[in-house]
Amino acid sequence: MANEMSSEIAIPYDSADQQRSAATFGMWVFLATEVLFFGGLFVGYVVYRYEYPEAFRTGSAELNLWSGGAMTLLLLLGSMLVAVVDHLIAPSADNRSSLRGPVVRRLVATTVLGIAFLALEFHEYHQLIQDGRFPGHAFRLSDVSSDPLDGRSVEMFFTLFFCMTGLHAFHMCLGILLVGGMAVAIGRSEQPRSLANPMSVIGLYWHFVDIIWVFLYPLFYLVR
Amino acid sequence: MNYLNESTTLRSWFLTTDHKRIAILYLLSLTFFFFVGGMAAVLFRLELITPEGDLLSADSYNKLFSLHGIVMVWFFLIPSIPTVLGNFLIPLMIGARDLAFPRLNLLSWYIFMAGGLFTLTMIVAGGVDTGWTFYTPYSSTYANTFVILAATGIFISGFSSIATGLNFIVSIHVLRAPGLTWFRLPIFVWTIYATSLIMVLATPVLAVTLALVAVERILGVGIFDPSIGGDPLLFQHLFWFYSHPAVYIMILPGMGVISEVVPCFSRKRLYGYGFVAMATLAIASLGFLVWGHHMFVSGQSMYAGLLFSLLSMLVAVPSAVKVFNWTATLYKGTIFLKTPMLYALGFIGLFTFGGLTGICLATLAFDVHVHDTYFIIAHFHYIMVGGMLMAYLGGLHFWWPKITGRIYSEWWGRVSALVVFGGFNMTFFPQFILGILGNPRRYHTYPDEFQVFHVMSSLGATILGIGYLLPCCYLLWSLKFGRRASNDPWHATGLEWRTTSPPPKHNFLSQPTVSGPPYAYESPHPELVIGEGEPEPH
Amino acid sequence: MRSHQLSIYLTFLALTLLLAATIGLSFVDIRPWNLWLGLAIATAKMLLIAWVFMNLAHSIGPVRVAAAAGLLWLSFAIVCTLADYTTRGWGETPEHWLRQTEHVESYDRVEPPQPEFQIPTASGRALDDSDLGSL
Ligand SMILES: [Cu+2]
């Protein structure tokens, strides 16, 4: 068994355990980077919400709270499935004869949930663009002109909205590709357990993208 | 067999995952970018010999200093010591076979080169005139130059920085040799660790900020746009959240090199190891809380200015601790004035000078007087060039025998160290005076009475330029004609000296272990000779 | 091992309840607590996801430090930036801290200094008021 494993260990490492902890720790460091990547935008959000609270209330009222809530639920459900997969495939888990089926089913479900999330989000984008809520020349000021700067502060709200949810959607796309790719790789693999490390790392990424949305939802959809 | 000759095809170099080879790739590409940035400096120093704008138009001058700043900061200073010396040495120093993620390491070089390619394209296309700081609203609304290309180049190279930093952090945590506890690590490892921390936590903010500037240029509105209530100062906050700590990305690894060189050439233990290690972490984290000192006259609230001023002065404390400890290490040591040591001593002097003028600038009232003058230019060049570049060259000389297996000409090494030191001071000391007298930065013309200082500065820059060309010559010469280096030509401590010069592919023939503290130097035998190399076999 | 799977399902249940709570919260007006409670609920969700789904509960020290560092550094960015925005518009000259000075009448009539050199223009002629018209 030990010999079998050692062939999979990369050059810098002495043991599979060491390699696994390097992989997860590396991913966490990367997630800290990602926090700061979104962080620049969160700083912007804090500053402008502090400066124009009314505009944020006006803007938020135009977003569909229920659609946003449904999107949150989709992500939470996907996260749960990924957590179960990570648990099933982990080297510490008990050796069951076949884990390919249950793992692949859950990963495919997660991918579908992610795509549904993006569909809802792009539907919302579409509506907002139709309503003249996309920042730039087409932005319709007439119905928000009572807000600061003749309504242009509402344009700031939507600039932040599109930047932050857009960046999140970009991360979702990557996540869907990674989780979907993982489903394919595990489905084809002779030894699914040899993919435990990449699965854990991708799982962490997926949860992180979920956490970002958990904050974006109240900050944009639920402003009072 | 060693890492250099185990395979010599081009393919084996461009697809290598060996950290030592990747370090060489970085060394070559950074040298290239250094000379690109240097050429820009040559041109505008030429322009500044006379008060009139006779060589360059205002526009080309603006583009040249922007290019100089962008290339030097992001394509030389920030990657320099971490990616060259750090890449080469960290696995050796911690007794590992490679970094934790060797393929990510190679990828980070390719990402870096892609960013560099964008930047070169930007230069060829016509350049950018915003300065390296990209202040809004000029960069987002008014500039008619290639801002998006430049921002893309920096954005991309940022991810190379992040990947490198991440790799170092994980390697230092996970791959240390048996017995190598945290407080037995060489200070160089500590400083690279602290630097990586900054790379990982600050760089993403710069990336997203530059992306927002690009968005604003494309959409016509963005979060820094005053017409929708945006605050251009928010850009400065975000930009300096990265760019102040970036100063420590540049200087901390330099401090690490000095902490290796000084004990070795004084034959003494590093004084106050624990304090130096902790001061490193203190600088890295305090450095995140001081960025507002770049914004004292920008319209930032005076109260924030007071806070940032106070915190900036606090960062001086750990820096001073380090200078004190290096000096105390020299005290009663047996000092060998070899090339790396000359660079190190130069570093200590110039860094102290740059640091002290930094405290002057952290003082609100004084900053109002010299803001945006040559005083600032002189101050940060004392840190970046006088500090960081001296350390880089010192480190390159110190580990050259390990990297190449050859000994360079000591006489030429000493000459170049002195030329660089002299040329540097002649270039930048007059700029302090210019700044005090009120000569603003970033203008291609100036009043006649300042000419004498500008001429001195340009003359010094010429000497400095020669000082940089010299090592290129004799280091290259040593590759072919230098004497062969023993495993430990300086009789230094540290695991990197316990393997062959140059090291084999996976660094050590057997796993090294550590059983004691670092810098175990003892008073040397009176006839100790170091750095001479092996006599040629007959 | 089954128990871990159970805790994942329970966590999902808790997350759903928290989601319901945060939506419900937006229908009552208890400003400014809407914001703070909303953030508290989001933080609770984040902690649950990190602790159970991301296995922080069974992680080594450095991993927890990395997780905390991201948030700590984000708070550095937010707090120091707000130090500027929240204090803008406060008194910009702290006159009341300073000793009152006597008013010296002769200081009121200071002759404007003569410029020592004039700003050169492309035509070599000094700037005058006629240049303002062209702006
Ligand atoms: Cu600074």
PDB file of N, CA, C and O in Angstrom, chain B residues 173 197 201 231 233-234 237 241 284-285 288-289 291 295 299-304 306-308 447 449, chain C residues 62 69-70 73-74 76-81 83-85 87-94 97 116-117:
ATOM      1  N   HIS B 173       6.098  26.727   5.251  1.00  0.00           N
ATOM      2  CA  HIS B 173       5.323  26.045   6.289  1.00  0.00           C
ATOM      3  C   HIS B 173       5.510  24.534   6.255  1.00  0.00           C
ATOM      4  O   HIS B 173       5.643  23.896   7.292  1.00  0.00           O
ATOM      5  N   LEU B 197       3.748  37.313   2.276  1.00  0.00           N
ATOM      6  CA  LEU B 197       2.519  37.730   2.944  1.00  0.00           C
ATOM      7  C   LEU B 197       1.970  38.993   2.292  1.00  0.00           C
ATOM      8  O   LEU B 197       0.780  39.092   1.983  1.00  0.00           O
ATOM      9  N   LEU B 201      -1.497  39.409   0.068  1.00  0.00           N
ATOM     10  CA  LEU B 201      -2.608  40.169   0.637  1.00  0.00           C
ATOM     11  C   LEU B 201      -2.779  41.553   0.025  1.00  0.00           C
ATOM     12  O   LEU B 201      -3.849  42.149   0.147  1.00  0.00           O
ATOM     13  N   ASP B 231     -15.441  59.192  -5.940  1.00  0.00           N
ATOM     14  CA  ASP B 231     -14.381  59.989  -5.351  1.00  0.00           C
ATOM     15  C   ASP B 231     -13.043  59.530  -5.934  1.00  0.00           C
ATOM     16  O   ASP B 231     -12.618  58.412  -5.683  1.00  0.00           O
ATOM     17  N   LEU B 233     -10.285  60.184  -4.969  1.00  0.00           N
ATOM     18  CA  LEU B 233      -9.366  59.854  -3.878  1.00  0.00           C
ATOM     19  C   LEU B 233      -9.485  58.397  -3.456  1.00  0.00           C
ATOM     20  O   LEU B 233      -8.542  57.828  -2.912  1.00  0.00           O
ATOM     21  N   LEU B 234     -10.665  57.799  -3.698  1.00  0.00           N
ATOM     22  CA  LEU B 234     -10.806  56.385  -3.357  1.00  0.00           C
ATOM     23  C   LEU B 234      -9.794  55.566  -4.147  1.00  0.00           C
ATOM     24  O   LEU B 234      -9.242  54.587  -3.639  1.00  0.00           O
ATOM     25  N   HIS B 237      -6.630  55.741  -2.255  1.00  0.00           N
ATOM     26  CA  HIS B 237      -6.655  54.852  -1.081  1.00  0.00           C
ATOM     27  C   HIS B 237      -6.351  53.417  -1.486  1.00  0.00           C
ATOM     28  O   HIS B 237      -5.511  52.749  -0.897  1.00  0.00           O
ATOM     29  N   PHE B 241      -2.996  51.282  -0.779  1.00  0.00           N
ATOM     30  CA  PHE B 241      -3.127  50.096   0.081  1.00  0.00           C
ATOM     31  C   PHE B 241      -2.197  49.004  -0.425  1.00  0.00           C
ATOM     32  O   PHE B 241      -1.651  48.226   0.355  1.00  0.00           O
ATOM     33  N   ALA B 284       6.076  44.136   8.005  1.00  0.00           N
ATOM     34  CA  ALA B 284       5.137  43.661   6.990  1.00  0.00           C
ATOM     35  C   ALA B 284       3.705  43.984   7.374  1.00  0.00           C
ATOM     36  O   ALA B 284       2.903  44.352   6.527  1.00  0.00           O
ATOM     37  N   SER B 285       3.359  43.860   8.664  1.00  0.00           N
ATOM     38  CA  SER B 285       1.951  44.101   8.985  1.00  0.00           C
ATOM     39  C   SER B 285       1.662  45.581   9.271  1.00  0.00           C
ATOM     40  O   SER B 285       0.656  46.103   8.791  1.00  0.00           O
ATOM     41  N   PHE B 288       0.853  47.980   6.338  1.00  0.00           N
ATOM     42  CA  PHE B 288      -0.465  48.053   5.697  1.00  0.00           C
ATOM     43  C   PHE B 288      -1.315  49.198   6.246  1.00  0.00           C
ATOM     44  O   PHE B 288      -2.382  49.466   5.732  1.00  0.00           O
ATOM     45  N   LEU B 289      -0.855  49.831   7.320  1.00  0.00           N
ATOM     46  CA  LEU B 289      -1.723  50.798   7.998  1.00  0.00           C
ATOM     47  C   LEU B 289      -1.268  52.236   7.789  1.00  0.00           C
ATOM     48  O   LEU B 289      -1.697  53.130   8.495  1.00  0.00           O
ATOM     49  N   TRP B 291      -0.727  53.878   4.525  1.00  0.00           N
ATOM     50  CA  TRP B 291      -0.677  54.340   3.151  1.00  0.00           C
ATOM     51  C   TRP B 291      -1.088  55.801   2.991  1.00  0.00           C
ATOM     52  O   TRP B 291      -0.686  56.451   2.033  1.00  0.00           O
ATOM     53  N   MET B 295      -1.039  60.837   0.816  1.00  0.00           N
ATOM     54  CA  MET B 295      -2.225  61.615   0.453  1.00  0.00           C
ATOM     55  C   MET B 295      -2.414  62.830   1.350  1.00  0.00           C
ATOM     56  O   MET B 295      -3.512  63.370   1.439  1.00  0.00           O
ATOM     57  N   GLY B 299      -6.437  66.140  -0.146  1.00  0.00           N
ATOM     58  CA  GLY B 299      -7.816  66.424   0.186  1.00  0.00           C
ATOM     59  C   GLY B 299      -8.367  65.393   1.141  1.00  0.00           C
ATOM     60  O   GLY B 299      -9.530  65.421   1.518  1.00  0.00           O
ATOM     61  N   GLN B 300      -7.520  64.468   1.527  1.00  0.00           N
ATOM     62  CA  GLN B 300      -7.876  63.527   2.582  1.00  0.00           C
ATOM     63  C   GLN B 300      -8.129  64.320   3.868  1.00  0.00           C
ATOM     64  O   GLN B 300      -7.549  65.380   4.069  1.00  0.00           O
ATOM     65  N   SER B 301      -8.992  63.789   4.732  1.00  0.00           N
ATOM     66  CA  SER B 301      -9.279  64.517   5.969  1.00  0.00           C
ATOM     67  C   SER B 301      -8.006  64.669   6.791  1.00  0.00           C
ATOM     68  O   SER B 301      -7.166  63.777   6.850  1.00  0.00           O
ATOM     69  N   MET B 302      -7.899  65.832   7.433  1.00  0.00           N
ATOM     70  CA  MET B 302      -6.710  66.119   8.221  1.00  0.00           C
ATOM     71  C   MET B 302      -6.540  65.107   9.350  1.00  0.00           C
ATOM     72  O   MET B 302      -5.424  64.757   9.732  1.00  0.00           O
ATOM     73  N   TYR B 303      -7.672  64.614   9.865  1.00  0.00           N
ATOM     74  CA  TYR B 303      -7.593  63.698  11.009  1.00  0.00           C
ATOM     75  C   TYR B 303      -7.041  62.344  10.575  1.00  0.00           C
ATOM     76  O   TYR B 303      -6.258  61.724  11.282  1.00  0.00           O
ATOM     77  N   ALA B 304      -7.456  61.903   9.374  1.00  0.00           N
ATOM     78  CA  ALA B 304      -6.855  60.684   8.839  1.00  0.00           C
ATOM     79  C   ALA B 304      -5.368  60.912   8.614  1.00  0.00           C
ATOM     80  O   ALA B 304      -4.542  60.040   8.885  1.00  0.00           O
ATOM     81  N   LEU B 306      -3.409  62.802  10.344  1.00  0.00           N
ATOM     82  CA  LEU B 306      -2.719  62.687  11.636  1.00  0.00           C
ATOM     83  C   LEU B 306      -2.479  61.228  11.986  1.00  0.00           C
ATOM     84  O   LEU B 306      -1.383  60.841  12.399  1.00  0.00           O
ATOM     85  N   LEU B 307      -3.520  60.403  11.793  1.00  0.00           N
ATOM     86  CA  LEU B 307      -3.409  58.978  12.123  1.00  0.00           C
ATOM     87  C   LEU B 307      -2.316  58.314  11.279  1.00  0.00           C
ATOM     88  O   LEU B 307      -1.437  57.619  11.800  1.00  0.00           O
ATOM     89  N   PHE B 308      -2.371  58.584   9.961  1.00  0.00           N
ATOM     90  CA  PHE B 308      -1.401  57.948   9.074  1.00  0.00           C
ATOM     91  C   PHE B 308       0.018  58.436   9.365  1.00  0.00           C
ATOM     92  O   PHE B 308       0.988  57.690   9.252  1.00  0.00           O
ATOM     93  N   PRO B 447      13.695  76.113 -13.593  1.00  0.00           N
ATOM     94  CA  PRO B 447      14.372  77.413 -13.567  1.00  0.00           C
ATOM     95  C   PRO B 447      15.890  77.247 -13.600  1.00  0.00           C
ATOM     96  O   PRO B 447      16.434  76.280 -13.073  1.00  0.00           O
ATOM     97  N   GLU B 449      18.395  78.416 -12.035  1.00  0.00           N
ATOM     98  CA  GLU B 449      19.252  78.303 -10.844  1.00  0.00           C
ATOM     99  C   GLU B 449      19.390  76.859 -10.360  1.00  0.00           C
ATOM    100  O   GLU B 449      20.248  76.556  -9.551  1.00  0.00           O
TER     101      GLU B 449
ATOM    102  N   PRO C  62      -2.124  26.803  10.667  1.00  0.00           N
ATOM    103  CA  PRO C  62      -1.834  27.761   9.598  1.00  0.00           C
ATOM    104  C   PRO C  62      -3.031  28.016   8.693  1.00  0.00           C
ATOM    105  O   PRO C  62      -3.227  29.137   8.226  1.00  0.00           O
ATOM    106  N   ALA C  69      -6.521  35.811   8.277  1.00  0.00           N
ATOM    107  CA  ALA C  69      -5.714  36.908   7.748  1.00  0.00           C
ATOM    108  C   ALA C  69      -6.451  37.652   6.645  1.00  0.00           C
ATOM    109  O   ALA C  69      -6.455  38.882   6.616  1.00  0.00           O
ATOM    110  N   GLY C  70      -7.107  36.899   5.746  1.00  0.00           N
ATOM    111  CA  GLY C  70      -7.837  37.560   4.677  1.00  0.00           C
ATOM    112  C   GLY C  70      -8.828  38.563   5.228  1.00  0.00           C
ATOM    113  O   GLY C  70      -8.895  39.714   4.789  1.00  0.00           O
ATOM    114  N   TRP C  73      -7.065  41.578   7.060  1.00  0.00           N
ATOM    115  CA  TRP C  73      -6.484  42.583   6.155  1.00  0.00           C
ATOM    116  C   TRP C  73      -7.577  43.369   5.441  1.00  0.00           C
ATOM    117  O   TRP C  73      -7.432  44.558   5.186  1.00  0.00           O
ATOM    118  N   LEU C  74      -8.698  42.702   5.137  1.00  0.00           N
ATOM    119  CA  LEU C  74      -9.816  43.438   4.558  1.00  0.00           C
ATOM    120  C   LEU C  74     -10.294  44.495   5.543  1.00  0.00           C
ATOM    121  O   LEU C  74     -10.599  45.629   5.176  1.00  0.00           O
ATOM    122  N   PHE C  76      -8.458  45.992   7.741  1.00  0.00           N
ATOM    123  CA  PHE C  76      -7.481  47.097   7.687  1.00  0.00           C
ATOM    124  C   PHE C  76      -7.891  48.084   6.590  1.00  0.00           C
ATOM    125  O   PHE C  76      -7.933  49.289   6.805  1.00  0.00           O
ATOM    126  N   ALA C  77      -8.172  47.528   5.413  1.00  0.00           N
ATOM    127  CA  ALA C  77      -8.487  48.395   4.275  1.00  0.00           C
ATOM    128  C   ALA C  77      -9.726  49.216   4.560  1.00  0.00           C
ATOM    129  O   ALA C  77      -9.763  50.426   4.311  1.00  0.00           O
ATOM    130  N   ILE C  78     -10.769  48.571   5.115  1.00  0.00           N
ATOM    131  CA  ILE C  78     -12.026  49.291   5.327  1.00  0.00           C
ATOM    132  C   ILE C  78     -11.866  50.324   6.443  1.00  0.00           C
ATOM    133  O   ILE C  78     -12.254  51.484   6.294  1.00  0.00           O
ATOM    134  N   VAL C  79     -11.253  49.922   7.552  1.00  0.00           N
ATOM    135  CA  VAL C  79     -11.177  50.830   8.702  1.00  0.00           C
ATOM    136  C   VAL C  79     -10.338  52.062   8.371  1.00  0.00           C
ATOM    137  O   VAL C  79     -10.744  53.202   8.624  1.00  0.00           O
ATOM    138  N   CYS C  80      -9.166  51.848   7.764  1.00  0.00           N
ATOM    139  CA  CYS C  80      -8.307  52.999   7.499  1.00  0.00           C
ATOM    140  C   CYS C  80      -8.910  53.919   6.438  1.00  0.00           C
ATOM    141  O   CYS C  80      -8.747  55.132   6.488  1.00  0.00           O
ATOM    142  N   THR C  81      -9.618  53.332   5.456  1.00  0.00           N
ATOM    143  CA  THR C  81     -10.266  54.193   4.467  1.00  0.00           C
ATOM    144  C   THR C  81     -11.378  54.998   5.119  1.00  0.00           C
ATOM    145  O   THR C  81     -11.522  56.197   4.888  1.00  0.00           O
ATOM    146  N   ALA C  83     -11.463  55.913   8.129  1.00  0.00           N
ATOM    147  CA  ALA C  83     -10.864  56.946   8.971  1.00  0.00           C
ATOM    148  C   ALA C  83     -10.808  58.258   8.210  1.00  0.00           C
ATOM    149  O   ALA C  83     -10.933  59.335   8.799  1.00  0.00           O
ATOM    150  N   ASP C  84     -10.642  58.181   6.893  1.00  0.00           N
ATOM    151  CA  ASP C  84     -10.680  59.390   6.083  1.00  0.00           C
ATOM    152  C   ASP C  84     -12.112  59.865   5.887  1.00  0.00           C
ATOM    153  O   ASP C  84     -12.465  60.971   6.288  1.00  0.00           O
ATOM    154  N   TYR C  85     -12.982  58.994   5.336  1.00  0.00           N
ATOM    155  CA  TYR C  85     -14.308  59.475   4.927  1.00  0.00           C
ATOM    156  C   TYR C  85     -15.157  59.945   6.093  1.00  0.00           C
ATOM    157  O   TYR C  85     -15.916  60.905   5.973  1.00  0.00           O
ATOM    158  N   THR C  87     -14.177  61.337   8.822  1.00  0.00           N
ATOM    159  CA  THR C  87     -13.722  62.559   9.490  1.00  0.00           C
ATOM    160  C   THR C  87     -13.628  63.727   8.523  1.00  0.00           C
ATOM    161  O   THR C  87     -13.185  64.803   8.906  1.00  0.00           O
ATOM    162  N   ARG C  88     -14.031  63.530   7.268  1.00  0.00           N
ATOM    163  CA  ARG C  88     -14.051  64.666   6.352  1.00  0.00           C
ATOM    164  C   ARG C  88     -15.140  65.621   6.803  1.00  0.00           C
ATOM    165  O   ARG C  88     -16.204  65.197   7.232  1.00  0.00           O
ATOM    166  N   GLY C  89     -14.850  66.906   6.666  1.00  0.00           N
ATOM    167  CA  GLY C  89     -15.855  67.875   7.054  1.00  0.00           C
ATOM    168  C   GLY C  89     -15.800  68.213   8.526  1.00  0.00           C
ATOM    169  O   GLY C  89     -16.486  69.135   8.973  1.00  0.00           O
ATOM    170  N   TRP C  90     -15.020  67.479   9.315  1.00  0.00           N
ATOM    171  CA  TRP C  90     -14.778  67.967  10.667  1.00  0.00           C
ATOM    172  C   TRP C  90     -13.955  69.237  10.528  1.00  0.00           C
ATOM    173  O   TRP C  90     -13.413  69.523   9.473  1.00  0.00           O
ATOM    174  N   GLY C  91     -13.878  70.031  11.611  1.00  0.00           N
ATOM    175  CA  GLY C  91     -13.120  71.282  11.544  1.00  0.00           C
ATOM    176  C   GLY C  91     -11.755  71.034  10.943  1.00  0.00           C
ATOM    177  O   GLY C  91     -11.031  70.150  11.371  1.00  0.00           O
ATOM    178  N   GLU C  92     -11.430  71.791   9.908  1.00  0.00           N
ATOM    179  CA  GLU C  92     -10.162  71.517   9.238  1.00  0.00           C
ATOM    180  C   GLU C  92      -9.023  72.327   9.832  1.00  0.00           C
ATOM    181  O   GLU C  92      -7.860  72.021   9.643  1.00  0.00           O
ATOM    182  N   THR C  93      -9.338  73.427  10.517  1.00  0.00           N
ATOM    183  CA  THR C  93      -8.270  74.128  11.225  1.00  0.00           C
ATOM    184  C   THR C  93      -8.650  74.153  12.688  1.00  0.00           C
ATOM    185  O   THR C  93      -9.668  74.734  13.066  1.00  0.00           O
ATOM    186  N   PRO C  94      -7.887  73.512  13.507  1.00  0.00           N
ATOM    187  CA  PRO C  94      -8.244  73.424  14.925  1.00  0.00           C
ATOM    188  C   PRO C  94      -7.935  74.730  15.648  1.00  0.00           C
ATOM    189  O   PRO C  94      -7.099  74.779  16.540  1.00  0.00           O
ATOM    190  N   TRP C  97      -7.743  75.138  19.396  1.00  0.00           N
ATOM    191  CA  TRP C  97      -6.644  74.544  20.139  1.00  0.00           C
ATOM    192  C   TRP C  97      -5.507  75.541  20.304  1.00  0.00           C
ATOM    193  O   TRP C  97      -4.613  75.358  21.109  1.00  0.00           O
ATOM    194  N   GLU C 116       9.519  86.485  -9.764  1.00  0.00           N
ATOM    195  CA  GLU C 116      10.922  86.591 -10.147  1.00  0.00           C
ATOM    196  C   GLU C 116      11.151  86.136 -11.582  1.00  0.00           C
ATOM    197  O   GLU C 116      12.018  86.625 -12.271  1.00  0.00           O
ATOM    198  N   PHE C 117      10.374  85.158 -12.011  1.00  0.00           N
ATOM    199  CA  PHE C 117      10.470  84.803 -13.423  1.00  0.00           C
ATOM    200  C   PHE C 117       9.067  84.521 -13.906  1.00  0.00           C
ATOM    201  O   PHE C 117       8.176  84.173 -13.121  1.00  0.00           O
TER     202      PHE C 117
END
